[in-house]
PDB file of N, CA, C and O in Angstrom, chain B, residues numbered from 101:
ATOM      1  N   MET B 101       5.529  23.909  -0.373  1.00  0.00           N
ATOM      2  CA  MET B 101       6.530  23.497  -0.334  1.00  0.00           C
ATOM      3  C   MET B 101       7.376  24.685  -1.549  1.00  0.00           C
ATOM      4  O   MET B 101       7.066  25.799  -1.972  1.00  0.00           O
ATOM      5  N   THR B 102       8.285  23.968  -1.738  1.00  0.00           N
ATOM      6  CA  THR B 102       9.373  24.433  -3.145  1.00  0.00           C
ATOM      7  C   THR B 102       9.092  23.853  -4.112  1.00  0.00           C
ATOM      8  O   THR B 102       8.900  22.637  -4.120  1.00  0.00           O
ATOM      9  N   LYS B 103       8.992  24.753  -5.337  1.00  0.00           N
ATOM     10  CA  LYS B 103       9.142  24.479  -6.528  1.00  0.00           C
ATOM     11  C   LYS B 103      10.454  23.670  -6.867  1.00  0.00           C
ATOM     12  O   LYS B 103      11.526  23.632  -6.263  1.00  0.00           O
ATOM     13  N   VAL B 104      10.008  22.985  -8.114  1.00  0.00           N
ATOM     14  CA  VAL B 104      10.780  22.372  -9.082  1.00  0.00           C
ATOM     15  C   VAL B 104      11.603  23.231  -9.943  1.00  0.00           C
ATOM     16  O   VAL B 104      10.777  23.407 -10.838  1.00  0.00           O
ATOM     17  N   GLY B 105      12.658  23.903 -10.320  1.00  0.00           N
ATOM     18  CA  GLY B 105      12.826  24.827 -11.298  1.00  0.00           C
ATOM     19  C   GLY B 105      12.639  26.347 -10.927  1.00  0.00           C
ATOM     20  O   GLY B 105      11.920  26.958 -10.137  1.00  0.00           O
ATOM     21  N   PRO B 106      13.148  26.526 -11.414  1.00  0.00           N
ATOM     22  CA  PRO B 106      13.066  26.797 -13.046  1.00  0.00           C
ATOM     23  C   PRO B 106      13.996  26.197 -13.848  1.00  0.00           C
ATOM     24  O   PRO B 106      14.112  25.181 -13.163  1.00  0.00           O
ATOM     25  N   THR B 107      14.901  25.986 -14.939  1.00  0.00           N
ATOM     26  CA  THR B 107      15.846  25.286 -15.551  1.00  0.00           C
ATOM     27  C   THR B 107      16.867  26.754 -16.106  1.00  0.00           C
ATOM     28  O   THR B 107      16.529  27.821 -16.619  1.00  0.00           O
ATOM     29  N   ALA B 108      18.097  26.242 -15.749  1.00  0.00           N
ATOM     30  CA  ALA B 108      19.018  27.552 -15.859  1.00  0.00           C
ATOM     31  C   ALA B 108      18.996  28.383 -17.467  1.00  0.00           C
ATOM     32  O   ALA B 108      18.514  27.652 -18.333  1.00  0.00           O
ATOM     33  N   GLU B 109      19.307  29.366 -17.829  1.00  0.00           N
ATOM     34  CA  GLU B 109      18.773  30.172 -18.776  1.00  0.00           C
ATOM     35  C   GLU B 109      19.870  30.206 -19.523  1.00  0.00           C
ATOM     36  O   GLU B 109      19.889  30.868 -20.561  1.00  0.00           O
ATOM     37  N   HIS B 110      21.120  29.375 -19.026  1.00  0.00           N
ATOM     38  CA  HIS B 110      22.277  29.346 -20.281  1.00  0.00           C
ATOM     39  C   HIS B 110      22.297  27.659 -20.978  1.00  0.00           C
ATOM     40  O   HIS B 110      23.157  27.191 -21.724  1.00  0.00           O
ATOM     41  N   LEU B 111      21.280  27.105 -20.544  1.00  0.00           N
ATOM     42  CA  LEU B 111      21.508  25.985 -21.392  1.00  0.00           C
ATOM     43  C   LEU B 111      20.862  25.704 -22.279  1.00  0.00           C
ATOM     44  O   LEU B 111      19.650  25.906 -22.210  1.00  0.00           O
ATOM     45  N   ILE B 112      21.513  25.061 -23.586  1.00  0.00           N
ATOM     46  CA  ILE B 112      20.182  25.021 -24.828  1.00  0.00           C
ATOM     47  C   ILE B 112      20.064  23.889 -24.867  1.00  0.00           C
ATOM     48  O   ILE B 112      20.976  23.094 -24.637  1.00  0.00           O
ATOM     49  N   GLU B 113      18.658  23.532 -25.234  1.00  0.00           N
ATOM     50  CA  GLU B 113      17.945  22.575 -25.091  1.00  0.00           C
ATOM     51  C   GLU B 113      17.410  22.065 -26.496  1.00  0.00           C
ATOM     52  O   GLU B 113      16.699  22.835 -27.142  1.00  0.00           O
ATOM     53  N   THR B 114      17.770  20.566 -27.102  1.00  0.00           N
ATOM     54  CA  THR B 114      17.356  20.290 -28.025  1.00  0.00           C
ATOM     55  C   THR B 114      16.835  18.458 -27.866  1.00  0.00           C
ATOM     56  O   THR B 114      17.402  17.386 -27.657  1.00  0.00           O
ATOM     57  N   GLU B 115      15.461  18.938 -28.109  1.00  0.00           N
ATOM     58  CA  GLU B 115      14.506  17.865 -28.422  1.00  0.00           C
ATOM     59  C   GLU B 115      14.392  16.795 -30.004  1.00  0.00           C
ATOM     60  O   GLU B 115      14.000  17.082 -31.135  1.00  0.00           O
ATOM     61  N   VAL B 116      14.918  15.541 -29.428  1.00  0.00           N
ATOM     62  CA  VAL B 116      14.937  14.497 -30.604  1.00  0.00           C
ATOM     63  C   VAL B 116      14.252  13.011 -30.515  1.00  0.00           C
ATOM     64  O   VAL B 116      14.632  12.121 -29.755  1.00  0.00           O
ATOM     65  N   GLY B 117      13.272  12.931 -31.353  1.00  0.00           N
ATOM     66  CA  GLY B 117      12.565  11.556 -30.871  1.00  0.00           C
ATOM     67  C   GLY B 117      12.052  11.325 -29.843  1.00  0.00           C
ATOM     68  O   GLY B 117      11.707  10.163 -29.629  1.00  0.00           O
ATOM     69  N   GLY B 118      11.761  12.609 -28.589  1.00  0.00           N
ATOM     70  CA  GLY B 118      11.298  12.609 -27.097  1.00  0.00           C
ATOM     71  C   GLY B 118      12.028  12.193 -26.676  1.00  0.00           C
ATOM     72  O   GLY B 118      11.632  11.347 -25.874  1.00  0.00           O
ATOM     73  N   ASP B 119      13.890  12.337 -26.764  1.00  0.00           N
ATOM     74  CA  ASP B 119      14.528  12.367 -25.638  1.00  0.00           C
ATOM     75  C   ASP B 119      15.141  13.810 -25.532  1.00  0.00           C
ATOM     76  O   ASP B 119      14.817  14.464 -26.523  1.00  0.00           O
ATOM     77  N   ILE B 120      15.764  14.375 -24.828  1.00  0.00           N
ATOM     78  CA  ILE B 120      16.255  15.705 -24.912  1.00  0.00           C
ATOM     79  C   ILE B 120      17.508  15.719 -24.382  1.00  0.00           C
ATOM     80  O   ILE B 120      17.932  15.185 -23.357  1.00  0.00           O
ATOM     81  N   SER B 121      18.059  16.404 -25.214  1.00  0.00           N
ATOM     82  CA  SER B 121      20.082  16.756 -25.174  1.00  0.00           C
ATOM     83  C   SER B 121      20.167  18.388 -24.560  1.00  0.00           C
ATOM     84  O   SER B 121      19.563  19.415 -24.869  1.00  0.00           O
ATOM     85  N   LEU B 122      21.293  18.060 -23.475  1.00  0.00           N
ATOM     86  CA  LEU B 122      21.098  19.340 -22.928  1.00  0.00           C
ATOM     87  C   LEU B 122      22.652  19.850 -23.136  1.00  0.00           C
ATOM     88  O   LEU B 122      23.657  19.170 -22.923  1.00  0.00           O
ATOM     89  N   TYR B 123      22.599  21.395 -23.668  1.00  0.00           N
ATOM     90  CA  TYR B 123      24.013  21.777 -23.727  1.00  0.00           C
ATOM     91  C   TYR B 123      24.622  22.723 -23.370  1.00  0.00           C
ATOM     92  O   TYR B 123      24.614  23.779 -24.003  1.00  0.00           O
ATOM     93  N   ASP B 124      25.324  22.530 -22.200  1.00  0.00           N
ATOM     94  CA  ASP B 124      25.936  23.746 -21.668  1.00  0.00           C
ATOM     95  C   ASP B 124      26.766  24.257 -21.968  1.00  0.00           C
ATOM     96  O   ASP B 124      27.676  23.431 -21.899  1.00  0.00           O
ATOM     97  N   PRO B 125      27.427  25.813 -22.536  1.00  0.00           N
ATOM     98  CA  PRO B 125      27.870  26.209 -23.118  1.00  0.00           C
ATOM     99  C   PRO B 125      29.260  27.046 -22.401  1.00  0.00           C
ATOM    100  O   PRO B 125      30.221  27.616 -22.919  1.00  0.00           O
ATOM    101  N   THR B 126      28.874  26.825 -21.038  1.00  0.00           N
ATOM    102  CA  THR B 126      30.065  27.286 -20.115  1.00  0.00           C
ATOM    103  C   THR B 126      31.072  26.514 -20.054  1.00  0.00           C
ATOM    104  O   THR B 126      32.238  26.907 -20.095  1.00  0.00           O
ATOM    105  N   SER B 127      30.596  24.974 -19.917  1.00  0.00           N
ATOM    106  CA  SER B 127      31.613  23.686 -19.870  1.00  0.00           C
ATOM    107  C   SER B 127      31.664  23.381 -21.049  1.00  0.00           C
ATOM    108  O   SER B 127      32.749  22.951 -21.440  1.00  0.00           O
ATOM    109  N   GLU B 128      30.355  23.501 -22.198  1.00  0.00           N
ATOM    110  CA  GLU B 128      30.912  23.150 -23.450  1.00  0.00           C
ATOM    111  C   GLU B 128      31.038  21.318 -23.294  1.00  0.00           C
ATOM    112  O   GLU B 128      31.879  20.520 -23.709  1.00  0.00           O
ATOM    113  N   ARG B 129      29.533  21.123 -22.345  1.00  0.00           N
ATOM    114  CA  ARG B 129      29.463  19.568 -22.198  1.00  0.00           C
ATOM    115  C   ARG B 129      27.975  19.425 -22.494  1.00  0.00           C
ATOM    116  O   ARG B 129      27.148  20.184 -21.988  1.00  0.00           O
ATOM    117  N   VAL B 130      27.601  18.279 -23.456  1.00  0.00           N
ATOM    118  CA  VAL B 130      26.388  17.976 -23.518  1.00  0.00           C
ATOM    119  C   VAL B 130      25.532  16.750 -22.708  1.00  0.00           C
ATOM    120  O   VAL B 130      26.248  15.896 -22.185  1.00  0.00           O
ATOM    121  N   VAL B 131      24.473  16.635 -22.599  1.00  0.00           N
ATOM    122  CA  VAL B 131      24.378  15.646 -21.707  1.00  0.00           C
ATOM    123  C   VAL B 131      22.727  15.091 -22.718  1.00  0.00           C
ATOM    124  O   VAL B 131      22.036  15.956 -23.256  1.00  0.00           O
ATOM    125  N   VAL B 132      22.390  13.727 -22.794  1.00  0.00           N
ATOM    126  CA  VAL B 132      21.627  13.671 -23.428  1.00  0.00           C
ATOM    127  C   VAL B 132      20.965  12.509 -22.432  1.00  0.00           C
ATOM    128  O   VAL B 132      21.527  11.465 -22.101  1.00  0.00           O
ATOM    129  N   LEU B 133      19.355  13.038 -21.952  1.00  0.00           N
ATOM    130  CA  LEU B 133      18.120  12.628 -21.287  1.00  0.00           C
ATOM    131  C   LEU B 133      17.961  11.444 -21.853  1.00  0.00           C
ATOM    132  O   LEU B 133      17.988  11.453 -23.083  1.00  0.00           O
ATOM    133  N   ASN B 134      17.795  10.369 -21.297  1.00  0.00           N
ATOM    134  CA  ASN B 134      16.645   9.268 -21.767  1.00  0.00           C
ATOM    135  C   ASN B 134      15.496  10.107 -21.416  1.00  0.00           C
ATOM    136  O   ASN B 134      15.310  11.160 -20.805  1.00  0.00           O
ATOM    137  N   ALA B 135      14.359   8.681 -22.432  1.00  0.00           N
ATOM    138  CA  ALA B 135      13.367   9.572 -21.909  1.00  0.00           C
ATOM    139  C   ALA B 135      12.014   9.712 -20.911  1.00  0.00           C
ATOM    140  O   ALA B 135      10.877  10.169 -21.032  1.00  0.00           O
ATOM    141  N   THR B 136      12.836   9.024 -19.812  1.00  0.00           N
ATOM    142  CA  THR B 136      12.145   8.927 -18.526  1.00  0.00           C
ATOM    143  C   THR B 136      12.614  10.375 -17.915  1.00  0.00           C
ATOM    144  O   THR B 136      11.928  11.220 -17.339  1.00  0.00           O
ATOM    145  N   ALA B 137      13.969  10.379 -18.223  1.00  0.00           N
ATOM    146  CA  ALA B 137      14.536  11.894 -17.298  1.00  0.00           C
ATOM    147  C   ALA B 137      14.105  13.123 -18.426  1.00  0.00           C
ATOM    148  O   ALA B 137      14.259  14.278 -18.031  1.00  0.00           O
ATOM    149  N   SER B 138      13.719  12.970 -19.430  1.00  0.00           N
ATOM    150  CA  SER B 138      13.248  13.729 -20.286  1.00  0.00           C
ATOM    151  C   SER B 138      11.581  14.359 -20.211  1.00  0.00           C
ATOM    152  O   SER B 138      11.094  15.261 -20.892  1.00  0.00           O
ATOM    153  N   ASP B 139      10.968  13.570 -19.186  1.00  0.00           N
ATOM    154  CA  ASP B 139       9.545  13.571 -18.655  1.00  0.00           C
ATOM    155  C   ASP B 139       9.992  14.571 -17.759  1.00  0.00           C
ATOM    156  O   ASP B 139       9.710  15.769 -17.726  1.00  0.00           O
ATOM    157  N   ILE B 140      11.010  13.640 -16.768  1.00  0.00           N
ATOM    158  CA  ILE B 140      10.763  14.443 -15.696  1.00  0.00           C
ATOM    159  C   ILE B 140      11.302  16.250 -15.694  1.00  0.00           C
ATOM    160  O   ILE B 140      10.914  17.175 -14.981  1.00  0.00           O
ATOM    161  N   TRP B 141      12.292  16.222 -16.764  1.00  0.00           N
ATOM    162  CA  TRP B 141      12.908  17.429 -16.928  1.00  0.00           C
ATOM    163  C   TRP B 141      12.389  18.605 -17.287  1.00  0.00           C
ATOM    164  O   TRP B 141      12.715  19.742 -16.944  1.00  0.00           O
ATOM    165  N   ARG B 142      10.969  17.972 -18.507  1.00  0.00           N
ATOM    166  CA  ARG B 142      10.161  18.658 -18.754  1.00  0.00           C
ATOM    167  C   ARG B 142       9.026  19.321 -17.704  1.00  0.00           C
ATOM    168  O   ARG B 142       8.364  20.220 -18.224  1.00  0.00           O
ATOM    169  N   LEU B 143       8.794  19.099 -16.696  1.00  0.00           N
ATOM    170  CA  LEU B 143       8.265  19.198 -15.590  1.00  0.00           C
ATOM    171  C   LEU B 143       9.210  20.097 -14.807  1.00  0.00           C
ATOM    172  O   LEU B 143       8.485  20.742 -14.050  1.00  0.00           O
ATOM    173  N   CYS B 144      10.355  20.417 -14.641  1.00  0.00           N
ATOM    174  CA  CYS B 144      11.304  21.321 -13.927  1.00  0.00           C
ATOM    175  C   CYS B 144      10.888  22.572 -14.126  1.00  0.00           C
ATOM    176  O   CYS B 144      11.881  23.286 -13.978  1.00  0.00           O
ATOM    177  N   ASP B 145       9.913  23.253 -14.394  1.00  0.00           N
ATOM    178  CA  ASP B 145       9.683  24.562 -15.121  1.00  0.00           C
ATOM    179  C   ASP B 145       9.186  25.439 -14.056  1.00  0.00           C
ATOM    180  O   ASP B 145       8.632  26.482 -14.401  1.00  0.00           O
ATOM    181  N   GLY B 146       9.319  25.136 -12.687  1.00  0.00           N
ATOM    182  CA  GLY B 146       9.341  26.388 -11.110  1.00  0.00           C
ATOM    183  C   GLY B 146       7.970  26.223 -11.133  1.00  0.00           C
ATOM    184  O   GLY B 146       7.477  26.981 -10.298  1.00  0.00           O
ATOM    185  N   GLU B 147       7.108  25.558 -11.728  1.00  0.00           N
ATOM    186  CA  GLU B 147       5.332  25.462 -11.603  1.00  0.00           C
ATOM    187  C   GLU B 147       5.341  24.449 -10.554  1.00  0.00           C
ATOM    188  O   GLU B 147       4.664  24.726  -9.564  1.00  0.00           O
ATOM    189  N   GLN B 148       6.033  23.201 -10.555  1.00  0.00           N
ATOM    190  CA  GLN B 148       5.575  22.117  -9.939  1.00  0.00           C
ATOM    191  C   GLN B 148       6.143  21.860  -8.685  1.00  0.00           C
ATOM    192  O   GLN B 148       7.333  22.096  -8.478  1.00  0.00           O
ATOM    193  N   THR B 149       5.425  21.412  -7.857  1.00  0.00           N
ATOM    194  CA  THR B 149       6.446  20.838  -6.529  1.00  0.00           C
ATOM    195  C   THR B 149       7.123  19.703  -6.904  1.00  0.00           C
ATOM    196  O   THR B 149       7.040  19.140  -7.996  1.00  0.00           O
ATOM    197  N   LEU B 150       8.089  19.250  -5.552  1.00  0.00           N
ATOM    198  CA  LEU B 150       8.718  17.808  -5.766  1.00  0.00           C
ATOM    199  C   LEU B 150       7.244  16.743  -6.124  1.00  0.00           C
ATOM    200  O   LEU B 150       7.033  16.231  -7.223  1.00  0.00           O
ATOM    201  N   ASP B 151       6.538  16.625  -5.148  1.00  0.00           N
ATOM    202  CA  ASP B 151       5.239  15.657  -5.231  1.00  0.00           C
ATOM    203  C   ASP B 151       4.402  15.574  -6.074  1.00  0.00           C
ATOM    204  O   ASP B 151       3.649  14.605  -6.162  1.00  0.00           O
ATOM    205  N   GLU B 152       4.370  16.919  -7.116  1.00  0.00           N
ATOM    206  CA  GLU B 152       3.807  17.052  -8.472  1.00  0.00           C
ATOM    207  C   GLU B 152       4.269  16.558  -8.914  1.00  0.00           C
ATOM    208  O   GLU B 152       3.671  15.529  -9.225  1.00  0.00           O
ATOM    209  N   VAL B 153       5.800  16.660  -9.459  1.00  0.00           N
ATOM    210  CA  VAL B 153       6.076  15.970 -10.359  1.00  0.00           C
ATOM    211  C   VAL B 153       5.922  14.751 -10.381  1.00  0.00           C
ATOM    212  O   VAL B 153       5.445  14.152 -11.345  1.00  0.00           O
ATOM    213  N   ILE B 154       6.455  14.008  -8.910  1.00  0.00           N
ATOM    214  CA  ILE B 154       6.131  12.875  -9.010  1.00  0.00           C
ATOM    215  C   ILE B 154       5.181  11.880  -9.254  1.00  0.00           C
ATOM    216  O   ILE B 154       5.246  10.714  -9.642  1.00  0.00           O
ATOM    217  N   ASP B 155       3.699  13.127  -8.716  1.00  0.00           N
ATOM    218  CA  ASP B 155       2.621  12.311  -9.104  1.00  0.00           C
ATOM    219  C   ASP B 155       2.288  12.497 -10.396  1.00  0.00           C
ATOM    220  O   ASP B 155       1.468  11.641 -10.726  1.00  0.00           O
ATOM    221  N   LEU B 156       2.568  13.260 -11.307  1.00  0.00           N
ATOM    222  CA  LEU B 156       2.610  12.989 -12.363  1.00  0.00           C
ATOM    223  C   LEU B 156       2.955  12.463 -13.532  1.00  0.00           C
ATOM    224  O   LEU B 156       2.400  12.381 -14.628  1.00  0.00           O
ATOM    225  N   ILE B 157       4.748  11.863 -12.768  1.00  0.00           N
ATOM    226  CA  ILE B 157       5.393  11.347 -13.551  1.00  0.00           C
ATOM    227  C   ILE B 157       4.485   9.172 -13.327  1.00  0.00           C
ATOM    228  O   ILE B 157       4.148   8.332 -14.162  1.00  0.00           O
ATOM    229  N   ALA B 158       4.479   9.190 -12.318  1.00  0.00           N
ATOM    230  CA  ALA B 158       3.726   8.188 -11.555  1.00  0.00           C
ATOM    231  C   ALA B 158       2.828   7.646 -12.572  1.00  0.00           C
ATOM    232  O   ALA B 158       2.930   6.498 -13.005  1.00  0.00           O
ATOM    233  N   LYS B 159       1.759   8.672 -13.028  1.00  0.00           N
ATOM    234  CA  LYS B 159       0.580   8.640 -13.641  1.00  0.00           C
ATOM    235  C   LYS B 159       0.969   8.473 -15.042  1.00  0.00           C
ATOM    236  O   LYS B 159       0.440   7.716 -15.856  1.00  0.00           O
ATOM    237  N   ALA B 160       2.099   9.382 -15.256  1.00  0.00           N
ATOM    238  CA  ALA B 160       2.313   8.558 -16.567  1.00  0.00           C
ATOM    239  C   ALA B 160       3.123   7.620 -17.099  1.00  0.00           C
ATOM    240  O   ALA B 160       3.520   7.565 -18.263  1.00  0.00           O
ATOM    241  N   TYR B 161       3.358   6.879 -16.200  1.00  0.00           N
ATOM    242  CA  TYR B 161       3.942   5.353 -16.392  1.00  0.00           C
ATOM    243  C   TYR B 161       3.284   4.457 -15.590  1.00  0.00           C
ATOM    244  O   TYR B 161       3.629   3.300 -15.351  1.00  0.00           O
ATOM    245  N   ASP B 162       2.369   5.012 -15.206  1.00  0.00           N
ATOM    246  CA  ASP B 162       1.457   3.853 -14.304  1.00  0.00           C
ATOM    247  C   ASP B 162       2.186   2.841 -13.639  1.00  0.00           C
ATOM    248  O   ASP B 162       2.369   1.641 -13.844  1.00  0.00           O
ATOM    249  N   GLN B 163       2.620   3.805 -12.629  1.00  0.00           N
ATOM    250  CA  GLN B 163       3.161   3.763 -11.217  1.00  0.00           C
ATOM    251  C   GLN B 163       2.832   4.443  -9.666  1.00  0.00           C
ATOM    252  O   GLN B 163       2.497   5.562  -9.277  1.00  0.00           O
ATOM    253  N   ARG B 164       3.009   3.634  -9.262  1.00  0.00           N
ATOM    254  CA  ARG B 164       3.016   4.360  -7.352  1.00  0.00           C
ATOM    255  C   ARG B 164       3.772   5.331  -7.373  1.00  0.00           C
ATOM    256  O   ARG B 164       4.770   5.375  -8.093  1.00  0.00           O
ATOM    257  N   PRO B 165       3.410   6.264  -6.580  1.00  0.00           N
ATOM    258  CA  PRO B 165       3.962   7.658  -6.262  1.00  0.00           C
ATOM    259  C   PRO B 165       5.352   7.098  -5.092  1.00  0.00           C
ATOM    260  O   PRO B 165       6.331   7.798  -4.834  1.00  0.00           O
ATOM    261  N   ASP B 166       5.144   5.953  -4.631  1.00  0.00           N
ATOM    262  CA  ASP B 166       5.909   5.767  -3.565  1.00  0.00           C
ATOM    263  C   ASP B 166       7.255   5.096  -4.024  1.00  0.00           C
ATOM    264  O   ASP B 166       8.349   5.190  -3.468  1.00  0.00           O
ATOM    265  N   GLU B 167       6.845   4.214  -5.459  1.00  0.00           N
ATOM    266  CA  GLU B 167       7.518   3.002  -5.851  1.00  0.00           C
ATOM    267  C   GLU B 167       8.598   3.997  -6.571  1.00  0.00           C
ATOM    268  O   GLU B 167       9.783   3.666  -6.519  1.00  0.00           O
ATOM    269  N   ILE B 168       8.202   5.305  -7.295  1.00  0.00           N
ATOM    270  CA  ILE B 168       9.003   6.334  -8.124  1.00  0.00           C
ATOM    271  C   ILE B 168       9.417   7.182  -7.354  1.00  0.00           C
ATOM    272  O   ILE B 168      10.394   7.770  -7.818  1.00  0.00           O
ATOM    273  N   ARG B 169       9.024   7.609  -6.095  1.00  0.00           N
ATOM    274  CA  ARG B 169      10.095   8.592  -5.443  1.00  0.00           C
ATOM    275  C   ARG B 169      12.001   8.779  -5.545  1.00  0.00           C
ATOM    276  O   ARG B 169      12.686   9.630  -6.111  1.00  0.00           O
ATOM    277  N   PRO B 170      12.261   7.936  -4.973  1.00  0.00           N
ATOM    278  CA  PRO B 170      13.793   7.862  -5.131  1.00  0.00           C
ATOM    279  C   PRO B 170      14.206   7.940  -6.462  1.00  0.00           C
ATOM    280  O   PRO B 170      15.290   8.507  -6.597  1.00  0.00           O
ATOM    281  N   HIS B 171      13.607   7.495  -7.616  1.00  0.00           N
ATOM    282  CA  HIS B 171      14.357   7.384  -8.676  1.00  0.00           C
ATOM    283  C   HIS B 171      13.847   9.366  -9.228  1.00  0.00           C
ATOM    284  O   HIS B 171      14.712  10.205  -9.479  1.00  0.00           O
ATOM    285  N   VAL B 172      12.843   9.557  -9.267  1.00  0.00           N
ATOM    286  CA  VAL B 172      12.234  10.960  -9.950  1.00  0.00           C
ATOM    287  C   VAL B 172      13.370  11.369  -8.805  1.00  0.00           C
ATOM    288  O   VAL B 172      14.439  11.379  -9.416  1.00  0.00           O
ATOM    289  N   THR B 173      13.579  11.672  -7.568  1.00  0.00           N
ATOM    290  CA  THR B 173      14.149  12.378  -6.435  1.00  0.00           C
ATOM    291  C   THR B 173      15.700  12.330  -7.189  1.00  0.00           C
ATOM    292  O   THR B 173      16.271  13.372  -7.510  1.00  0.00           O
ATOM    293  N   THR B 174      16.095  11.429  -7.344  1.00  0.00           N
ATOM    294  CA  THR B 174      17.757  11.310  -7.412  1.00  0.00           C
ATOM    295  C   THR B 174      17.975  12.077  -8.961  1.00  0.00           C
ATOM    296  O   THR B 174      19.105  12.423  -9.305  1.00  0.00           O
ATOM    297  N   THR B 175      17.081  12.244  -9.621  1.00  0.00           N
ATOM    298  CA  THR B 175      17.243  12.626 -11.008  1.00  0.00           C
ATOM    299  C   THR B 175      17.267  14.116 -10.758  1.00  0.00           C
ATOM    300  O   THR B 175      18.311  14.766 -10.810  1.00  0.00           O
ATOM    301  N   ILE B 176      16.128  14.617 -10.497  1.00  0.00           N
ATOM    302  CA  ILE B 176      15.864  15.703 -10.117  1.00  0.00           C
ATOM    303  C   ILE B 176      17.009  16.742  -8.547  1.00  0.00           C
ATOM    304  O   ILE B 176      16.906  17.899  -8.141  1.00  0.00           O
ATOM    305  N   GLU B 177      17.985  15.565  -8.111  1.00  0.00           N
ATOM    306  CA  GLU B 177      19.068  16.179  -7.520  1.00  0.00           C
ATOM    307  C   GLU B 177      20.415  16.106  -8.228  1.00  0.00           C
ATOM    308  O   GLU B 177      21.418  16.748  -7.916  1.00  0.00           O
ATOM    309  N   GLN B 178      20.303  15.295  -9.154  1.00  0.00           N
ATOM    310  CA  GLN B 178      21.505  15.082 -10.125  1.00  0.00           C
ATOM    311  C   GLN B 178      21.256  16.838 -11.334  1.00  0.00           C
ATOM    312  O   GLN B 178      22.178  17.567 -11.700  1.00  0.00           O
ATOM    313  N   PHE B 179      20.026  16.988 -11.598  1.00  0.00           N
ATOM    314  CA  PHE B 179      19.957  18.246 -12.396  1.00  0.00           C
ATOM    315  C   PHE B 179      20.348  19.418 -11.751  1.00  0.00           C
ATOM    316  O   PHE B 179      20.942  20.372 -12.254  1.00  0.00           O
ATOM    317  N   ARG B 180      19.920  19.257 -10.439  1.00  0.00           N
ATOM    318  CA  ARG B 180      20.790  20.598  -9.556  1.00  0.00           C
ATOM    319  C   ARG B 180      22.089  20.114  -9.463  1.00  0.00           C
ATOM    320  O   ARG B 180      22.708  21.076  -9.918  1.00  0.00           O
ATOM    321  N   GLU B 181      22.663  19.538  -9.271  1.00  0.00           N
ATOM    322  CA  GLU B 181      24.259  18.977  -8.766  1.00  0.00           C
ATOM    323  C   GLU B 181      25.058  19.482 -10.436  1.00  0.00           C
ATOM    324  O   GLU B 181      26.271  19.684 -10.396  1.00  0.00           O
ATOM    325  N   GLU B 182      24.619  19.586 -11.260  1.00  0.00           N
ATOM    326  CA  GLU B 182      24.956  19.573 -12.801  1.00  0.00           C
ATOM    327  C   GLU B 182      24.714  20.979 -12.854  1.00  0.00           C
ATOM    328  O   GLU B 182      25.303  21.555 -13.769  1.00  0.00           O
ATOM    329  N   GLY B 183      23.894  21.783 -12.000  1.00  0.00           N
ATOM    330  CA  GLY B 183      23.683  23.155 -12.775  1.00  0.00           C
ATOM    331  C   GLY B 183      22.475  23.582 -13.250  1.00  0.00           C
ATOM    332  O   GLY B 183      22.068  24.734 -13.401  1.00  0.00           O
ATOM    333  N   PHE B 184      21.874  22.397 -13.500  1.00  0.00           N
ATOM    334  CA  PHE B 184      20.601  22.909 -14.655  1.00  0.00           C
ATOM    335  C   PHE B 184      19.790  23.170 -14.346  1.00  0.00           C
ATOM    336  O   PHE B 184      18.941  23.698 -15.064  1.00  0.00           O
ATOM    337  N   LEU B 185      19.635  22.907 -13.000  1.00  0.00           N
ATOM    338  CA  LEU B 185      17.925  23.973 -12.268  1.00  0.00           C
ATOM    339  C   LEU B 185      18.657  25.061 -11.368  1.00  0.00           C
ATOM    340  O   LEU B 185      19.663  24.817 -10.703  1.00  0.00           O
ATOM    341  N   VAL B 186      17.941  26.441 -11.445  1.00  0.00           N
ATOM    342  CA  VAL B 186      18.018  27.282 -10.585  1.00  0.00           C
ATOM    343  C   VAL B 186      18.120  26.648  -9.118  1.00  0.00           C
ATOM    344  O   VAL B 186      19.118  26.480  -8.416  1.00  0.00           O
ATOM    345  N   SER B 187      16.828  26.360  -8.885  1.00  0.00           N
ATOM    346  CA  SER B 187      16.406  25.967  -7.293  1.00  0.00           C
ATOM    347  C   SER B 187      16.016  24.471  -7.244  1.00  0.00           C
ATOM    348  O   SER B 187      15.670  23.958  -6.179  1.00  0.00           O
TER     349      SER B 187
END
């Protein structure tokens, strides 16, 4: 199965209080991720598959994988659409 990530090299990542802010110098955009999106982002390192990311987030939030799959998948798709992930 395909790995999620890695993150785009041009992004500048800052973490404050557990939340991650991403700055894209090419578009001069800043995106602030909430706690859950930040946790998903940390797992998009090119080492985990989508199923592994879902399982890890499910365990972290004490949820069933099938319940959170749509939310995690949508978040990762948004990362890709924004150009934040290489793959």
